Coordinates of C-alpha atoms in Angstrom, one line a residue:
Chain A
X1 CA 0.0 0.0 0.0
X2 CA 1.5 3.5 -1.1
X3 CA 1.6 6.1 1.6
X4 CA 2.1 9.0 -1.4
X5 CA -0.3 11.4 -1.5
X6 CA -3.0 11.9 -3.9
X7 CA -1.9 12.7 -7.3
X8 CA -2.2 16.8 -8.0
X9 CA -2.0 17.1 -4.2
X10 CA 1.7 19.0 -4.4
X11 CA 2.9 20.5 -7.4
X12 CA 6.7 22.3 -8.2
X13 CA 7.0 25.9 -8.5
X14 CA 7.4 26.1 -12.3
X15 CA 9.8 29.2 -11.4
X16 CA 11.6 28.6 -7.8
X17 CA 11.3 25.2 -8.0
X18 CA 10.1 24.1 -4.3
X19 CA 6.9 22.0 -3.8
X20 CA 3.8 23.3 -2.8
X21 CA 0.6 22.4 -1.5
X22 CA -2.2 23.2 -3.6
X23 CA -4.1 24.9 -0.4
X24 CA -1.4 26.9 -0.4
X25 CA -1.4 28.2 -4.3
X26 CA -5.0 29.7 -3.0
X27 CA -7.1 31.9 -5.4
X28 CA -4.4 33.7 -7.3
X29 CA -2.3 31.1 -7.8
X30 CA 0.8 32.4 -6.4
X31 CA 3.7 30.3 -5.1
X32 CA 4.1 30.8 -1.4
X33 CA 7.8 31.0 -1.7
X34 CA 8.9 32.9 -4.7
X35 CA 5.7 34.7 -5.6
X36 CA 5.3 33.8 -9.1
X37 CA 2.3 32.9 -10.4
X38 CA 0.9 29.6 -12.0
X39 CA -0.4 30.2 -15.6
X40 CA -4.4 30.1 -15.3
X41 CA -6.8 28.3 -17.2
X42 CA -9.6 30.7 -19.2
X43 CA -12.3 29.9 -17.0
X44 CA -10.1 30.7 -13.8
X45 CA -8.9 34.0 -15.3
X46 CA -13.0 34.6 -16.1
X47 CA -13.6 33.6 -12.5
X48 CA -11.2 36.2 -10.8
X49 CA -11.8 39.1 -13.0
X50 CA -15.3 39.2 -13.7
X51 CA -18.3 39.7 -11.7
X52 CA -20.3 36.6 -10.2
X53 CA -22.4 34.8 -13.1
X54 CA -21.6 37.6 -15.7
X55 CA -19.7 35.9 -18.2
X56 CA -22.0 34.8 -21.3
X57 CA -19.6 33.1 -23.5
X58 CA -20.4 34.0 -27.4
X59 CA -20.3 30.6 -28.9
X60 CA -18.9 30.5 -32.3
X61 CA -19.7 27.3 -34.7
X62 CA -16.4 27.0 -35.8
X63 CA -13.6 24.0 -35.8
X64 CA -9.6 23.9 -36.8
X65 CA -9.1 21.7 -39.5
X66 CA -6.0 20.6 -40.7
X67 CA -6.1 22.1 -44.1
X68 CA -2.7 21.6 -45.3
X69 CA -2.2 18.8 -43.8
X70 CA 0.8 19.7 -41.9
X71 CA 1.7 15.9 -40.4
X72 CA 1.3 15.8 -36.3
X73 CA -1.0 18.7 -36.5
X74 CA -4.3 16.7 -36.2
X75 CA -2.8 14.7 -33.2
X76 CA -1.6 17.8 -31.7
X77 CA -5.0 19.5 -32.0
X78 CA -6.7 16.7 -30.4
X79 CA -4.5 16.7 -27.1
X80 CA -5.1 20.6 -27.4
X81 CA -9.0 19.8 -27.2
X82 CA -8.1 17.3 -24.5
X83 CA -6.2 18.8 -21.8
X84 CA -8.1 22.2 -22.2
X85 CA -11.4 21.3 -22.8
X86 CA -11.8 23.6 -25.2
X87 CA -12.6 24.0 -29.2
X88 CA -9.6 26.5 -29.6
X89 CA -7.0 28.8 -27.7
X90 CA -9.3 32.0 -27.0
X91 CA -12.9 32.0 -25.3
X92 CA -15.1 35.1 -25.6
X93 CA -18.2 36.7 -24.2
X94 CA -19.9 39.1 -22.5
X95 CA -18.9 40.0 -18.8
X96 CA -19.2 42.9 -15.9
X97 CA -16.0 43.9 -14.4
X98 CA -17.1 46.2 -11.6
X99 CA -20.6 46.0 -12.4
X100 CA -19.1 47.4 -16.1
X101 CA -20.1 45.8 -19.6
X102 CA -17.6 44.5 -21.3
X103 CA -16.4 42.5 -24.4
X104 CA -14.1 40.1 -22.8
X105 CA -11.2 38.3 -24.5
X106 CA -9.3 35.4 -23.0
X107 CA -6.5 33.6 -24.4
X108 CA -5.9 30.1 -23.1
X109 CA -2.3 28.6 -22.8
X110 CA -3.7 25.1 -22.6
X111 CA -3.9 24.9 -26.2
X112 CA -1.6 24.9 -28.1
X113 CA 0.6 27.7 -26.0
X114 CA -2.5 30.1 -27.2
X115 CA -1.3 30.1 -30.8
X116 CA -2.4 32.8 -33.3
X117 CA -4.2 30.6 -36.3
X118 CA -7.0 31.2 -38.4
X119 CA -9.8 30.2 -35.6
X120 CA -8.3 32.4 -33.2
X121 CA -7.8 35.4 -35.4
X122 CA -11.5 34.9 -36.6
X123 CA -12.5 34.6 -32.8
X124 CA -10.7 38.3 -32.2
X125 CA -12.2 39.5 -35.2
X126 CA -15.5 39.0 -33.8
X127 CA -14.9 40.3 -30.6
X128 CA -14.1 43.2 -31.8
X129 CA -17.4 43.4 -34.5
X130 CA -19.4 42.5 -31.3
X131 CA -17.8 45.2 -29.5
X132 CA -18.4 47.8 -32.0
X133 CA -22.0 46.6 -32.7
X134 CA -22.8 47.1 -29.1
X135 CA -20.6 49.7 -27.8
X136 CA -19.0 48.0 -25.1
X137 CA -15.5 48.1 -24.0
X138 CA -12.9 45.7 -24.5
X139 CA -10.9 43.6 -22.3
X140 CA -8.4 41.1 -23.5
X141 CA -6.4 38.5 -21.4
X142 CA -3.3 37.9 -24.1
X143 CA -1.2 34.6 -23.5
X144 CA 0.4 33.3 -26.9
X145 CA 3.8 31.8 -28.1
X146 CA 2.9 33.9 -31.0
X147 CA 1.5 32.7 -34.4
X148 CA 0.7 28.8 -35.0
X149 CA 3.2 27.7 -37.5
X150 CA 1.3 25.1 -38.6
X151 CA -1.4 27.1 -41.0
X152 CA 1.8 28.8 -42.0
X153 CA 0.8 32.1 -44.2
X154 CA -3.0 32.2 -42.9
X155 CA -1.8 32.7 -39.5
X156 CA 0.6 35.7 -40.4
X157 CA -2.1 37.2 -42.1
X158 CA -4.1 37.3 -38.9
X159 CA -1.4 40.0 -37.6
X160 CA -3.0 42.7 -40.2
X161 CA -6.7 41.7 -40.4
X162 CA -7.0 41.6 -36.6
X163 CA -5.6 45.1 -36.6
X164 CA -8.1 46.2 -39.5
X165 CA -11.1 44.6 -37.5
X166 CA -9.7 47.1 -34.2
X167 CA -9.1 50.1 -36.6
X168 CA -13.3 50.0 -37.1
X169 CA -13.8 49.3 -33.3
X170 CA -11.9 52.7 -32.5
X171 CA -14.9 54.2 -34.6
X172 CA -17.1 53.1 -31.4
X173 CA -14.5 55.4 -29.1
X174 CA -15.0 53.0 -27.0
X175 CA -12.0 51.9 -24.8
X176 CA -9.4 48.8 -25.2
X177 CA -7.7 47.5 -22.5
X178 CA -5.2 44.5 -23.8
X179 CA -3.8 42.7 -20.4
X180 CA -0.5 41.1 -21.1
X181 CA 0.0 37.7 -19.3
X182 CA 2.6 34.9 -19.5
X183 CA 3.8 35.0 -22.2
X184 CA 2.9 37.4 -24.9
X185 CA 5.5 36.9 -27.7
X186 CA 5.8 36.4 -31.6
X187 CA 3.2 37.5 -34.2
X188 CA 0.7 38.3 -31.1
X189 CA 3.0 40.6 -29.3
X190 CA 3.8 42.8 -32.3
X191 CA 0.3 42.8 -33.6
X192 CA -3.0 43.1 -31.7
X193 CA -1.6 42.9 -28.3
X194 CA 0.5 46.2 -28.1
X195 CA -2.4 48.0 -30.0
X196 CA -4.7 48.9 -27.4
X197 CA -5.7 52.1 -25.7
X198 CA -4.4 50.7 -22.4
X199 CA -1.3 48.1 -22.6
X200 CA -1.0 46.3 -19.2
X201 CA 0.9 43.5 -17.8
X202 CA 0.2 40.8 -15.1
X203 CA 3.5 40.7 -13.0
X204 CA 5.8 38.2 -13.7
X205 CA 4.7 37.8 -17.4
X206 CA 7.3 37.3 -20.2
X207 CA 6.7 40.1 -22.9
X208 CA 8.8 40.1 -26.6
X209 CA 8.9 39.5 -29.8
X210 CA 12.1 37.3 -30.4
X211 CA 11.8 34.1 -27.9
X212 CA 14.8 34.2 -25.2
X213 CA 17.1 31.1 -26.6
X214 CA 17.1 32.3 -29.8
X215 CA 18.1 35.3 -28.8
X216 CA 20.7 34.0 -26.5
X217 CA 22.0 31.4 -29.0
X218 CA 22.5 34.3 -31.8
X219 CA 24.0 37.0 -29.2
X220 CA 26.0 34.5 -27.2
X221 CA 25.9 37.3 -24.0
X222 CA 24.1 35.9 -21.0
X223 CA 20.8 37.4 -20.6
X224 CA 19.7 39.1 -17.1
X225 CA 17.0 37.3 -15.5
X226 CA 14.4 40.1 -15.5
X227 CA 14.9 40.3 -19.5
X228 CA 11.6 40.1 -21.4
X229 CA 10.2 40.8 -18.0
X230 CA 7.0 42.8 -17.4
X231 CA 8.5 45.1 -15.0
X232 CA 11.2 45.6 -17.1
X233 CA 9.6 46.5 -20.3
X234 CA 8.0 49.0 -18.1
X235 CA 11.2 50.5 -17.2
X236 CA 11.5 50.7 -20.9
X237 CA 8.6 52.8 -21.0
X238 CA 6.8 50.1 -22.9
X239 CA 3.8 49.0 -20.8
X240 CA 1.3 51.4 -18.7
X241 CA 1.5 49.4 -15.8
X242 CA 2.4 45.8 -14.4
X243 CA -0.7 44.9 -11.9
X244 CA -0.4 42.2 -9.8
X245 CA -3.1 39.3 -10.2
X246 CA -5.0 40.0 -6.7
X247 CA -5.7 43.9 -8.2
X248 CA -6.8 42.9 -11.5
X249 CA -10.4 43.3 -11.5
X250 CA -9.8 46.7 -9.5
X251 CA -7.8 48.2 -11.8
X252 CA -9.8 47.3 -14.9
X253 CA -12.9 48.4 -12.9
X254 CA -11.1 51.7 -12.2
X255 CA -10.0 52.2 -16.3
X256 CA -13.7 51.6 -17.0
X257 CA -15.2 54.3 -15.2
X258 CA -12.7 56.6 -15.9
X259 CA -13.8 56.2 -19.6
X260 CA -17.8 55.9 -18.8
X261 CA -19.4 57.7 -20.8
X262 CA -20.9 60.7 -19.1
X263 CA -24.9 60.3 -18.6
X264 CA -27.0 63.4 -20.0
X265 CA -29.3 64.8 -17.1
Chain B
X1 CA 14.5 21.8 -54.2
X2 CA 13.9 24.3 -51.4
X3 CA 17.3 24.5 -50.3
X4 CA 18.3 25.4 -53.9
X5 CA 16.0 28.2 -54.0
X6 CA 17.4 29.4 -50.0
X7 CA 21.1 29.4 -51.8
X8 CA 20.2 31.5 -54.6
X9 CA 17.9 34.1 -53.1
X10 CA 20.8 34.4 -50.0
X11 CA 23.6 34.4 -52.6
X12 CA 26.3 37.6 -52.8
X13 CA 25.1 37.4 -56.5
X14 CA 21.5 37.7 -55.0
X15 CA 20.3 41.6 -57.1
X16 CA 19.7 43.8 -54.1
X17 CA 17.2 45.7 -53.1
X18 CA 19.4 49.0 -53.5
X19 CA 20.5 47.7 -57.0
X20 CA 16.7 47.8 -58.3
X21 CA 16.5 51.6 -56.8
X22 CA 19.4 52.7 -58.6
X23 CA 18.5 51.3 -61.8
X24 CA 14.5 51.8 -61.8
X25 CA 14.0 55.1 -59.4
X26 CA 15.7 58.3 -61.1
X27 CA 16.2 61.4 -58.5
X28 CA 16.5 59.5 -56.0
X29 CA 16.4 61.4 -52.6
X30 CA 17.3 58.8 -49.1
X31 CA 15.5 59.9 -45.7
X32 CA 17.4 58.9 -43.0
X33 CA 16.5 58.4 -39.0
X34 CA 13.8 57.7 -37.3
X35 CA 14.1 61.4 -35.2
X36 CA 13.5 59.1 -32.0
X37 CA 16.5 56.6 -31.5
X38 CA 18.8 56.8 -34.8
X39 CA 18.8 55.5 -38.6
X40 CA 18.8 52.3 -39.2
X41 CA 21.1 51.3 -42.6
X42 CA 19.2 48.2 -42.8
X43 CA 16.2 49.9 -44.7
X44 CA 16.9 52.6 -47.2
X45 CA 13.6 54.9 -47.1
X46 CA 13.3 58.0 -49.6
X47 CA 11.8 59.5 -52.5
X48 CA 12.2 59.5 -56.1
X49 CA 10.0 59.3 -59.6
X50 CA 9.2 56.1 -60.9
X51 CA 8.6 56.8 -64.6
X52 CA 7.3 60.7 -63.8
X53 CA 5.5 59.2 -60.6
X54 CA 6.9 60.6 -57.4
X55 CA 6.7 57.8 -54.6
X56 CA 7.9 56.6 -51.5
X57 CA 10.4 53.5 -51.0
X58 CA 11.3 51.4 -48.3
X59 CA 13.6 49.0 -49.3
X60 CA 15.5 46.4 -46.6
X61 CA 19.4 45.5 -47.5
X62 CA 20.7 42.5 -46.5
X63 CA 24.2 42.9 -47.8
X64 CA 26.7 41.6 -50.1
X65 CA 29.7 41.5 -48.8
X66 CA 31.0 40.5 -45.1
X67 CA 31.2 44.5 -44.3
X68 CA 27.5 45.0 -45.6
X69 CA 25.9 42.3 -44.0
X70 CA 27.7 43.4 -40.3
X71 CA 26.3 46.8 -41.6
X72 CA 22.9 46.2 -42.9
X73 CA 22.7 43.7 -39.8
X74 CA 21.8 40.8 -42.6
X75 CA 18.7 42.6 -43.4
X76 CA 17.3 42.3 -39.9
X77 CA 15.4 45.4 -39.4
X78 CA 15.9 47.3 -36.0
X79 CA 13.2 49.0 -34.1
X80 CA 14.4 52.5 -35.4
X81 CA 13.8 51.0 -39.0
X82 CA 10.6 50.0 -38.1
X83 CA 10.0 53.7 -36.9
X84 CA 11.9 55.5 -39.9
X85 CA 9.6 53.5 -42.3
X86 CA 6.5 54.5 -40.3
X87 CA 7.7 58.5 -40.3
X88 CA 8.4 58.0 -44.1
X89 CA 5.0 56.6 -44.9
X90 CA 2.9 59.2 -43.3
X91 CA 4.7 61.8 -45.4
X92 CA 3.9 60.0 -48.4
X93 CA 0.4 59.9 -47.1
X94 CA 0.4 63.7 -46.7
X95 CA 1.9 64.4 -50.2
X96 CA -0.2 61.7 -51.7
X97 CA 2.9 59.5 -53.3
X98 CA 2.6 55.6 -53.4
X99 CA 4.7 53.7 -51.1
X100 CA 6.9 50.9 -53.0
X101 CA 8.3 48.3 -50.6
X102 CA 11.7 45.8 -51.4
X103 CA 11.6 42.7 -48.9
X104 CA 14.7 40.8 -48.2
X105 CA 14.4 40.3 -44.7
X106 CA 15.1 37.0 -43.1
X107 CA 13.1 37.5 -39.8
X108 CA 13.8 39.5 -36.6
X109 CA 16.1 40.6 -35.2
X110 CA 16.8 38.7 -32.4
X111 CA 18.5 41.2 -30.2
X112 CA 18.8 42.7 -26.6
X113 CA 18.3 45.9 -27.9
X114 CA 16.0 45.5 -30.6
X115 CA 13.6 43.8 -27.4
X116 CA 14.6 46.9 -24.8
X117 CA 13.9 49.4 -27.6
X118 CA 10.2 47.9 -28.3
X119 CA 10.4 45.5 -31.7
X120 CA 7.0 44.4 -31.2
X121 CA 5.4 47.9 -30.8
X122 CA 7.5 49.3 -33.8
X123 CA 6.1 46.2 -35.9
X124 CA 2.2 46.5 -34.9
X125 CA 2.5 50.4 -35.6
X126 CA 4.0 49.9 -39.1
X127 CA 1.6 46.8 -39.5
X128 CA -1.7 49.1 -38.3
X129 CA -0.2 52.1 -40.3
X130 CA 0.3 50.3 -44.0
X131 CA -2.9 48.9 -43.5
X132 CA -4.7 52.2 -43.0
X133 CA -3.0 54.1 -45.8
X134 CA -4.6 56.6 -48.1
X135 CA -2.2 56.1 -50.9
X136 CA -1.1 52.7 -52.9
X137 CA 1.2 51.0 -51.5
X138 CA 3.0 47.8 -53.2
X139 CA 5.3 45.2 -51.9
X140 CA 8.0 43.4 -54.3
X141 CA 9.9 40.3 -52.4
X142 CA 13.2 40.7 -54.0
X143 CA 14.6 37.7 -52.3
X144 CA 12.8 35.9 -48.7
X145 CA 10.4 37.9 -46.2
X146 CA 9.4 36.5 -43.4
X147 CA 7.4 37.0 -39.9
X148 CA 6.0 39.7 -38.5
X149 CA 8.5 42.4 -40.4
X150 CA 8.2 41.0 -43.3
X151 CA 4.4 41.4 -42.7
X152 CA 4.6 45.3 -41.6
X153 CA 6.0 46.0 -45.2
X154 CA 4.2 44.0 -47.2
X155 CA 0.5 44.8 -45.7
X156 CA -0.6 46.6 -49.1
X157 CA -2.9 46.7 -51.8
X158 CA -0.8 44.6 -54.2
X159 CA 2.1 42.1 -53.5
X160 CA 4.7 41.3 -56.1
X161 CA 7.1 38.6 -55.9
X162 CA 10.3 37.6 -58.2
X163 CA 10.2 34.4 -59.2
X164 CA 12.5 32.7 -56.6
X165 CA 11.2 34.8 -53.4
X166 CA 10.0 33.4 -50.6
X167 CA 6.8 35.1 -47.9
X168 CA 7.0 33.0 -45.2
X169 CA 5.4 33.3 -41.1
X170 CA 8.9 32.6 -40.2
X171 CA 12.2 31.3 -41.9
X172 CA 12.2 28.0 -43.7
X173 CA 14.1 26.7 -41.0
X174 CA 12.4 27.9 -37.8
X175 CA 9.4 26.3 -39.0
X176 CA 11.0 22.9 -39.7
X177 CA 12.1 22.8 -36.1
X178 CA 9.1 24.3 -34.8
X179 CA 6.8 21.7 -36.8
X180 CA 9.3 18.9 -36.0
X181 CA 9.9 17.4 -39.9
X182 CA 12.3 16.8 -42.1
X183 CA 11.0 17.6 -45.0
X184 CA 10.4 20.3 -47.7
X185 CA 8.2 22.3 -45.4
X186 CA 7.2 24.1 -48.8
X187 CA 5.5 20.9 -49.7
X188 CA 2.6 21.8 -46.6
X189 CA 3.0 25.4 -46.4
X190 CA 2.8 28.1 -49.7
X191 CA 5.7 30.5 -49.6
X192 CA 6.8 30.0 -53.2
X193 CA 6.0 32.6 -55.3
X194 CA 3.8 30.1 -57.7
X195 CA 2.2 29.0 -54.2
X196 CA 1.0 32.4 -53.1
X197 CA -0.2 33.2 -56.9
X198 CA -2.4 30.3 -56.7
X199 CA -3.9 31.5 -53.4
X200 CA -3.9 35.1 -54.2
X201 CA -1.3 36.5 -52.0
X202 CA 1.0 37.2 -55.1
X203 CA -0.7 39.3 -57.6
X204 CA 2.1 38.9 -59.8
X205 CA 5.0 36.6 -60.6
X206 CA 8.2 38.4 -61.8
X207 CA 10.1 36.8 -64.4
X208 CA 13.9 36.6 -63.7
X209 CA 15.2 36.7 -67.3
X210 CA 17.4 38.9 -68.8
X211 CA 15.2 41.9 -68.8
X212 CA 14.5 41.4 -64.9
X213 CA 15.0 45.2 -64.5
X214 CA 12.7 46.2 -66.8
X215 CA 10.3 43.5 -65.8
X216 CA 10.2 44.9 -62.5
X217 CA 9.6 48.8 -63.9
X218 CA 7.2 47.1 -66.0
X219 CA 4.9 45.6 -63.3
X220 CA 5.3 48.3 -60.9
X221 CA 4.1 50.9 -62.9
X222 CA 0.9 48.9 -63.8
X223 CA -0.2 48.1 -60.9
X224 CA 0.6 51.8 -59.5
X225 CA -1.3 53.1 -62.4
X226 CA -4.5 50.7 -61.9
X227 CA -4.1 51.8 -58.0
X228 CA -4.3 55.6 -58.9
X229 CA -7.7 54.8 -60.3
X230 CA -9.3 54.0 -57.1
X231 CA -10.9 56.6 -54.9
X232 CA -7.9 57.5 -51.9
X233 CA -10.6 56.5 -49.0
X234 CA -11.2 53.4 -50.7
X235 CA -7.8 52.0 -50.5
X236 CA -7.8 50.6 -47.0
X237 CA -10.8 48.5 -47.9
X238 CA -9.1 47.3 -51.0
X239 CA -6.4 46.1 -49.1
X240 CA -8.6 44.7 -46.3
X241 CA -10.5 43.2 -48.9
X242 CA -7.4 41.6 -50.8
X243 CA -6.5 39.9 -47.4
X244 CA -10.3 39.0 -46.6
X245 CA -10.7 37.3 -49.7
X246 CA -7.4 35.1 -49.0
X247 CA -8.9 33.8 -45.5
X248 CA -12.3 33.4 -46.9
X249 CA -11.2 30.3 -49.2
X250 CA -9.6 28.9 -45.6
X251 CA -12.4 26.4 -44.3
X252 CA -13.3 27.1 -40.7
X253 CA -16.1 24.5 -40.4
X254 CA -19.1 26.7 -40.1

């Protein structure tokens, strides 16, 4: 008989490497020891940002297919579908943040390291034709390696029609607010996700363009620790701010009403 | 068959992007800087008549020799590239002049600096800004383009490509190791010129024959001239509309 404990009872610090409890990860998902924080799921993020019950998730009829029938890529999508339970890497929907309507973005690292492809790009696209349609703010939760290699071209060309589909949702003046969280990098990071009225960070995410080894296998200098960190682009002067996970929802609440549009009486 | 096609569009014989401005572009006036962080020699930007057609150009070197490629950085683009090109194309906006682009870019530039200094930022502006212009704008791959820079230069009404160039989401060889294979990746993924006719990404095939040069005039003053015809406010939706139309034939199982 195995005295272990139950499987998923401890798990390692992804970042400082000591075990923790899963009691002790609480809420937020921060390690005890180091801080950091464990990557959420969509549904967590939706559960700590928006108010009770407000998320309506916009269902779109729409699958990946393997079109050009990259090998692996089926198999790959299938353990995608698996271990997040979803049909692709974004979910959207509308939400109150601080009793504020909202088009609500979320990006989800369970598949497929939230890869830009055609299903995703069509999924921003929307939310931002939804958004426009309705006049309601938007609020996206970024997390992508960057664009999925595997629809090759197709996903590229989501960089440019994403940012056409939020040219005509700045018509609406209504506000953006594009969240940053681990990790924003590749085609995502130089497209949609630095084009937003307000450009945010969740501390502790990796921000860039260029990935860290191959930048470190070209340049051959040893590369701080904090590089490609969020507090660091800030120093930079490239983010707004780096929030921490437990003042999220305040600070997008706060954003909100600043931009609330002012009711005639 | 791919690798062939790498080795001649990355040869020192390769006819650079500089090459075609000298030859096709008379008057030719170079902008330089970015008025922010500094100039950038990997992309030329400037002015000059194509036939009597004043336009802009943004054209990426990649070098041919050792000193040019340490130069020109191998055609990898900096951020204060990114941000001359953008400061370049909304003059040609305001004086109503059609923005040519030369690609020969092999990806980012994977850099400390290029990170620090804000690559992605620089590359969505130039991206958003392209794709909002009120004036033609045309892209020619002269030799490979790829990823998200490749992308900021090339988000125009018409895309050109010479006959061995290659438009890729990343380098031939990032995507083999990303995708895990062996193989041709060309064989799954278009970025052939033929590839991207057939799909409607490349408008039109240049023929590299003797008369390249001319060829290149040739095409470029067409599809400038048809592009004058259409009514300035309608030219972002052209574009958008090129790009729609490529994405609509992708199957998304509605």
């Amino acid at each position: 008989m195995s005295h272990s404990p139950a499987k998923g009872t401890w798990n390692k610090c992804p970042f400082c490497h000591v075990h923790v409890n899963q009691l002790e990860w609480g809420f937020y998902k921060q390690c005890p020891h180091c801080h950091h924080y464990l990557r959420l799921t969509a549904q967590q993020r939706i559960n700590q940002v928006v108010d009770k019950n407000s998320f309506k998730q916009l269902e779109l009829n729409m699958t990946t297919l393997n079109q050009l029938k990259v090998p692996e890529y089926d198999d790959k999508l299938a353990k995608a579908k698996d271990k997040s339970g979803l049909t692709e890497a974004m979910v959207i929907g509308t939400a109150q943040i601080k009793s504020q309507r909202v088009m609500l973005g979320v990006m989800d690292t369970n598949f497929m390291m939230g890869t830009l492809n055609t299903t995703v790009g069509e999924i921003i696209k929307q939310l931002y034709f939804e958004a426009a349609k309705h006049k309601l703010p938007v609020v996206l939760f970024i997390a992508s390696g960057g664009a999925r290699m595997q629809e090759g071209i197709y996903s590229l060309l989501q960089m440019n029609t994403i940012l056409n589909a939020k040219r005509n949702f700045d018509q609406s003046k209504q506000v953006s607010i594009n969240v940053l969280t681990d990790p924003t990098m590749g085609g995502v990071s130089a497209s949609f996700a630095f084009e937003g009225d307000f450009v945010i960070a969740e501390k502790y995410t990796q921000i860039g363009f260029a990935g860290r080894r191959v930048i470190e296998t070209i340049s051959t200098e040893k590369l701080p620790i904090e590089f490609q960190d969020a507090d660091h682009l800030k120093q930079h002067g490239l983010l707004d701010d780096v929030i921490e996970r437990s003042e999220m929802a305040d600070y997008i609440g706060r954003i909100l009403k600043l931009h609330q549009e002012e009711s005639s009486c | 068959m791919l690798e062939k096609q790498l080795q001649l569009i990355r040869s020192n014989n390769r006819i650079a992007s500089t090459e075609i401005i000298s030859q096709i572009i008379t008057d030719f006036t170079e902008i330089h800087g970015d008025r922010v962080l500094g100039d950038d020699p990997a992309i030329t930007t400037g002015i000059g008549f194509l036939s009597d057609i004043p336009v802009t150009i943004l054209a990426v070197n990649r070098g041919k020799t050792m000193i040019e490629h340490q130069r020109f950085n191998g055609g990898q683009v900096r951020v204060s590239g990114y941000r001359k090109a953008l400061r370049v194309v909304e003059a040609a906006e305001k004086f109503n002049r059609p923005v040519i682009s030369l690609i020969d870019m092999p990806g980012a530039d994977a850099s400390v600096d290029s990170e620090n200094h804000g690559q992605s930022q620089a590359i969505a502006d130039l991206i958003d800004k392209m794709g909002a212009l009120t004036v033609p704008n045309l892209a020619l791959f002269v030799g490979e383009g790829h990823s998200g820079g490749a992308l900021a230069l090339s988000n125009a009404n018409r895309i050109l490509m010479l006959e061995a160039a290659l438009f890729s989401v990343a380098s031939p060889e990032a995507v083999a190791a990303i995708i895990t294979t062996n193989d041709d990746v060309s064989e799954y993924l278009p970025m052939t010129s033929s590839q991207l006719e057939k799909i409607g990404i490349n408008d039109e095939t240049i023929l590299e024959n003797d008369r390249l040069i001319v060829n290149i005039k040739q095409a470029l003053l067409k599809h400038i001239q048809e592009l004058k015809l259409i009514p300035r406010d309608s030219l972002p939706m052209d574009r958008s509309d090129k790009f729609n139309r490529i994405l609509a034939t992708w199957n998304t199982g509605e």
